[in-house]
Tab-separated table of N, CA and C in Angstrom:
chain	number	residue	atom	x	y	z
A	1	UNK	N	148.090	57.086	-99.435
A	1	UNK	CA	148.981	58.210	-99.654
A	1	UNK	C	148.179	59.486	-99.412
A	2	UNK	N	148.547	60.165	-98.095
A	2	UNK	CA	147.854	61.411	-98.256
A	2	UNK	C	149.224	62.563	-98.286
A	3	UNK	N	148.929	63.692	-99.216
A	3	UNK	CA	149.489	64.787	-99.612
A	3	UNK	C	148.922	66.115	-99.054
A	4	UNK	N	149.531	66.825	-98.573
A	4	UNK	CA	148.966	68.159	-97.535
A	4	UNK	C	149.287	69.033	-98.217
A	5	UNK	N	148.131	69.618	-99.185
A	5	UNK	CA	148.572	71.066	-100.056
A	5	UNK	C	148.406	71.839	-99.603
A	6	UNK	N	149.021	71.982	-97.849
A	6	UNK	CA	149.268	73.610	-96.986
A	6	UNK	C	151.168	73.261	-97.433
A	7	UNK	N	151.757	72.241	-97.570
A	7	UNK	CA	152.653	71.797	-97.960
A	7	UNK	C	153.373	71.893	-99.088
A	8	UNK	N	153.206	71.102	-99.867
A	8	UNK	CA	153.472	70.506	-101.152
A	8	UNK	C	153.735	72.023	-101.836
A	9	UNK	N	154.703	71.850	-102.987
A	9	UNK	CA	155.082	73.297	-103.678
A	9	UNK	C	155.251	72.756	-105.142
A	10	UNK	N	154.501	71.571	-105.258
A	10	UNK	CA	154.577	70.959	-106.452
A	10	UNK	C	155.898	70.946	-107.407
A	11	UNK	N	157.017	70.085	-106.633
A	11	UNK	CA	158.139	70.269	-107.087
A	11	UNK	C	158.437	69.019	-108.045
A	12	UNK	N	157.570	68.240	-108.148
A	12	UNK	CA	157.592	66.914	-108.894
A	12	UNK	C	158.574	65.545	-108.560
A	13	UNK	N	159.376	65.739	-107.617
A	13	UNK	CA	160.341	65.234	-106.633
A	13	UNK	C	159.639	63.444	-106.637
A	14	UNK	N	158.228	63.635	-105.736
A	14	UNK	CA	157.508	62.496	-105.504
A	14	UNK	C	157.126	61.601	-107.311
A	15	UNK	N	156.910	62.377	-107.791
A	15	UNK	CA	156.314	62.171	-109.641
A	15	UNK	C	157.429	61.279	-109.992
A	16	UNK	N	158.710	61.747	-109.901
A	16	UNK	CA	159.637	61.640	-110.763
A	16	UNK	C	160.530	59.803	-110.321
A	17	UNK	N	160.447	60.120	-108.826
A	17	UNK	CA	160.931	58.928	-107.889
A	17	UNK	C	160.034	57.958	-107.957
A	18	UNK	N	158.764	57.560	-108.322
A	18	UNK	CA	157.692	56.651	-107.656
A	18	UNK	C	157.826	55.756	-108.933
A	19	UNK	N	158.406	54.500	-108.045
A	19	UNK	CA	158.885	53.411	-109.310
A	19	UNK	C	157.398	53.008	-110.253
A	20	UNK	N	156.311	53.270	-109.836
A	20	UNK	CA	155.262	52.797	-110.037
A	20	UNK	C	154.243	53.921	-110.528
A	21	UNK	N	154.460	55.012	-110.932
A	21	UNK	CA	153.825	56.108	-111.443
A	21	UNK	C	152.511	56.162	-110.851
A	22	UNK	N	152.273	56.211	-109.117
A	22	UNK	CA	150.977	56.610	-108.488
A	22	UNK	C	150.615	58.005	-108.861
A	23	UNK	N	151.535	58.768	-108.768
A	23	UNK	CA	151.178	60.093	-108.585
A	23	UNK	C	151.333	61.262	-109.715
A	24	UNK	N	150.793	61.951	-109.947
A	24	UNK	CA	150.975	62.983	-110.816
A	24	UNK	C	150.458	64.063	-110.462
A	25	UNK	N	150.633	65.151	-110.998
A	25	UNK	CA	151.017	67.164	-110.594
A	25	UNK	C	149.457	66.993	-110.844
A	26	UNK	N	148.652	67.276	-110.219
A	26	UNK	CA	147.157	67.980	-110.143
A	26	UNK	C	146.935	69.365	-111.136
A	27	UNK	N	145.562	69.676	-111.280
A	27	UNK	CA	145.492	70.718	-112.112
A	27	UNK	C	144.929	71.855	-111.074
A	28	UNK	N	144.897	71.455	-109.890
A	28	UNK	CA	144.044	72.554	-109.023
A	28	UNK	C	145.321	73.135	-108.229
A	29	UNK	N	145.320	74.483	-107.604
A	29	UNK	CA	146.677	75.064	-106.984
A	29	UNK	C	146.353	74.585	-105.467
A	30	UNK	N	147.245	74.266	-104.660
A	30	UNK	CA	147.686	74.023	-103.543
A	30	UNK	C	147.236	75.624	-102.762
A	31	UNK	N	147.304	75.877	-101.227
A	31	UNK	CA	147.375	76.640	-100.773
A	31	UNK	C	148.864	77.996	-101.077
A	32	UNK	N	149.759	77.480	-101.073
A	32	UNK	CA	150.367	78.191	-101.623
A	32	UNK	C	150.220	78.514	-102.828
A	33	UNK	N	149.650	78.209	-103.331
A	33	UNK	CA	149.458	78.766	-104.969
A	33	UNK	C	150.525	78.132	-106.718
A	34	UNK	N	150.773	76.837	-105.977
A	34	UNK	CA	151.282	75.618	-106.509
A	34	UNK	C	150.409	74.934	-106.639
A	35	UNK	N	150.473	74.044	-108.404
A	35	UNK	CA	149.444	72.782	-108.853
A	35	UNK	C	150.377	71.759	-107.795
A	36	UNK	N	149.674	71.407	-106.884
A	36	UNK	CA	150.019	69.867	-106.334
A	36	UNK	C	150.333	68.402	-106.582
A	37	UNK	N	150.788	67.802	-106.041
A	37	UNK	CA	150.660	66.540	-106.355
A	37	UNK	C	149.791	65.757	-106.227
A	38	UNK	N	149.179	64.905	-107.015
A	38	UNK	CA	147.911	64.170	-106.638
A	38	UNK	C	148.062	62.325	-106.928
A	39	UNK	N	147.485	62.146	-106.515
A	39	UNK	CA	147.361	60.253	-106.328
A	39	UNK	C	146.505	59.920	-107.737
A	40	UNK	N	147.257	59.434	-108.667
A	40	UNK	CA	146.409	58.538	-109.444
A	40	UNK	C	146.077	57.286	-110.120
A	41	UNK	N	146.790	56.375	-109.331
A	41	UNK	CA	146.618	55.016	-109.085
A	41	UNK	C	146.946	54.369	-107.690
A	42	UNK	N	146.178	54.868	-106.956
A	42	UNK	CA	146.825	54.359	-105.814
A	42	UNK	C	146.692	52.784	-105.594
A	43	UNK	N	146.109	51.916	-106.441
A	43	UNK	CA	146.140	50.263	-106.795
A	43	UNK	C	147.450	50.185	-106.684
A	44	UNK	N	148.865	51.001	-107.618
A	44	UNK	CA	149.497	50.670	-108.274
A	44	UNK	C	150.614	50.359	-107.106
A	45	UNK	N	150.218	51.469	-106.139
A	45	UNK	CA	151.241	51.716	-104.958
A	45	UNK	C	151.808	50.675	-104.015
A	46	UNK	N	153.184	50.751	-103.999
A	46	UNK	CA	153.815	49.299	-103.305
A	46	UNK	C	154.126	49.427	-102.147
A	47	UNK	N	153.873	50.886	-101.795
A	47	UNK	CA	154.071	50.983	-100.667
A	47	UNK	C	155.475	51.031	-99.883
A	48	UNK	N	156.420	51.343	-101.013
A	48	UNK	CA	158.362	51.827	-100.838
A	48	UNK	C	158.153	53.408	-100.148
A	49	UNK	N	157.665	54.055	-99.917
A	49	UNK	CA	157.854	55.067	-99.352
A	49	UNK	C	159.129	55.937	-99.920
A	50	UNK	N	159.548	56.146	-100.891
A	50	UNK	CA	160.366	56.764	-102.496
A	50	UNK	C	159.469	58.350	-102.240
A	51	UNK	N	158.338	58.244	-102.547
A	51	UNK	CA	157.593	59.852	-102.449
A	51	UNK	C	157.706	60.373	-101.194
A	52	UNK	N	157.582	59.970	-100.172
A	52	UNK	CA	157.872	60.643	-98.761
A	52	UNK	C	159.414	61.149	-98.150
A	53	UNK	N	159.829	60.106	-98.629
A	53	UNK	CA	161.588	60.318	-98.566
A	53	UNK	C	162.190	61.599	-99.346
A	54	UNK	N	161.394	61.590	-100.652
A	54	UNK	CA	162.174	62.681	-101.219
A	54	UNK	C	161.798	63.843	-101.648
A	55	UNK	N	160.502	64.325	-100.407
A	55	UNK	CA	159.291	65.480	-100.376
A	55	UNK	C	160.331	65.964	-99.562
A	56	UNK	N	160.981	67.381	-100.207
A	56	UNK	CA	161.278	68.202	-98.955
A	56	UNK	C	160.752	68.793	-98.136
A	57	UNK	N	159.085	68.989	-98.490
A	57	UNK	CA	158.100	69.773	-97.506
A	57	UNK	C	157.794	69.152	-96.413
A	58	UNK	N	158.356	67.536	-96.491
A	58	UNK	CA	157.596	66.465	-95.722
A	58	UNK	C	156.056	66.675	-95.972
A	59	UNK	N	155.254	66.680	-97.371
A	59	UNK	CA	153.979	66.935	-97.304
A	59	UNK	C	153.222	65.471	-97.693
A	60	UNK	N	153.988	64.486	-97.579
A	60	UNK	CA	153.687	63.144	-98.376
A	60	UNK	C	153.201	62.096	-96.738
A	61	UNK	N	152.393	61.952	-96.665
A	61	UNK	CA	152.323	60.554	-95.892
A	61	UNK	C	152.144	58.980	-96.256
A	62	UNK	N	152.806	58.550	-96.115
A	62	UNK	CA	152.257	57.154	-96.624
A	62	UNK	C	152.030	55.909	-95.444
A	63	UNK	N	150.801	55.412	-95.678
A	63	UNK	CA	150.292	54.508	-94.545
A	63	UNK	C	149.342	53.232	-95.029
A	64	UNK	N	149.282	52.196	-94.526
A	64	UNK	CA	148.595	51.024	-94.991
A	64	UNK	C	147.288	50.974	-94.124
A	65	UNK	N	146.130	50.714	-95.227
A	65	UNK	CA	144.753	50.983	-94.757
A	65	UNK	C	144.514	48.915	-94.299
A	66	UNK	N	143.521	48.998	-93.373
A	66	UNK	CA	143.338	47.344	-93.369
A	66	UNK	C	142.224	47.773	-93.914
């Protein structure tokens, strides 16, 4: 899961949707001057793509590492 804080406006959108609670609001501000979203279990992640779908910034990528 990568998140682009030239993006992200920390709207909690991705937080709120992620059946699996990967992600949560960061304490550091984004470029715009928004706390971001940040990855904090990415073990947990199933890989539904729920956080990308419902980022209106489109700032969410989600991709499978081998």
């Amino acid at each position: 899961i990568k998140i682009n804080d030239s993006f992200c406006k920390g709207c909690g959108y991705c937080i709120k949707y992620c059946p699996k609670g990967v992600l949560a609001l960061g304490e550091k501000a984004g470029k715009k001057g928004y706390k971001t979203a940040s990855v904090k279990s990415i073990r947990d992640c199933i890989g539904c793509l729920s956080c990308s779908t419902v980022c209106p910034e489109a700032a969410i990528t989600v991709s499978k590492e081998d």
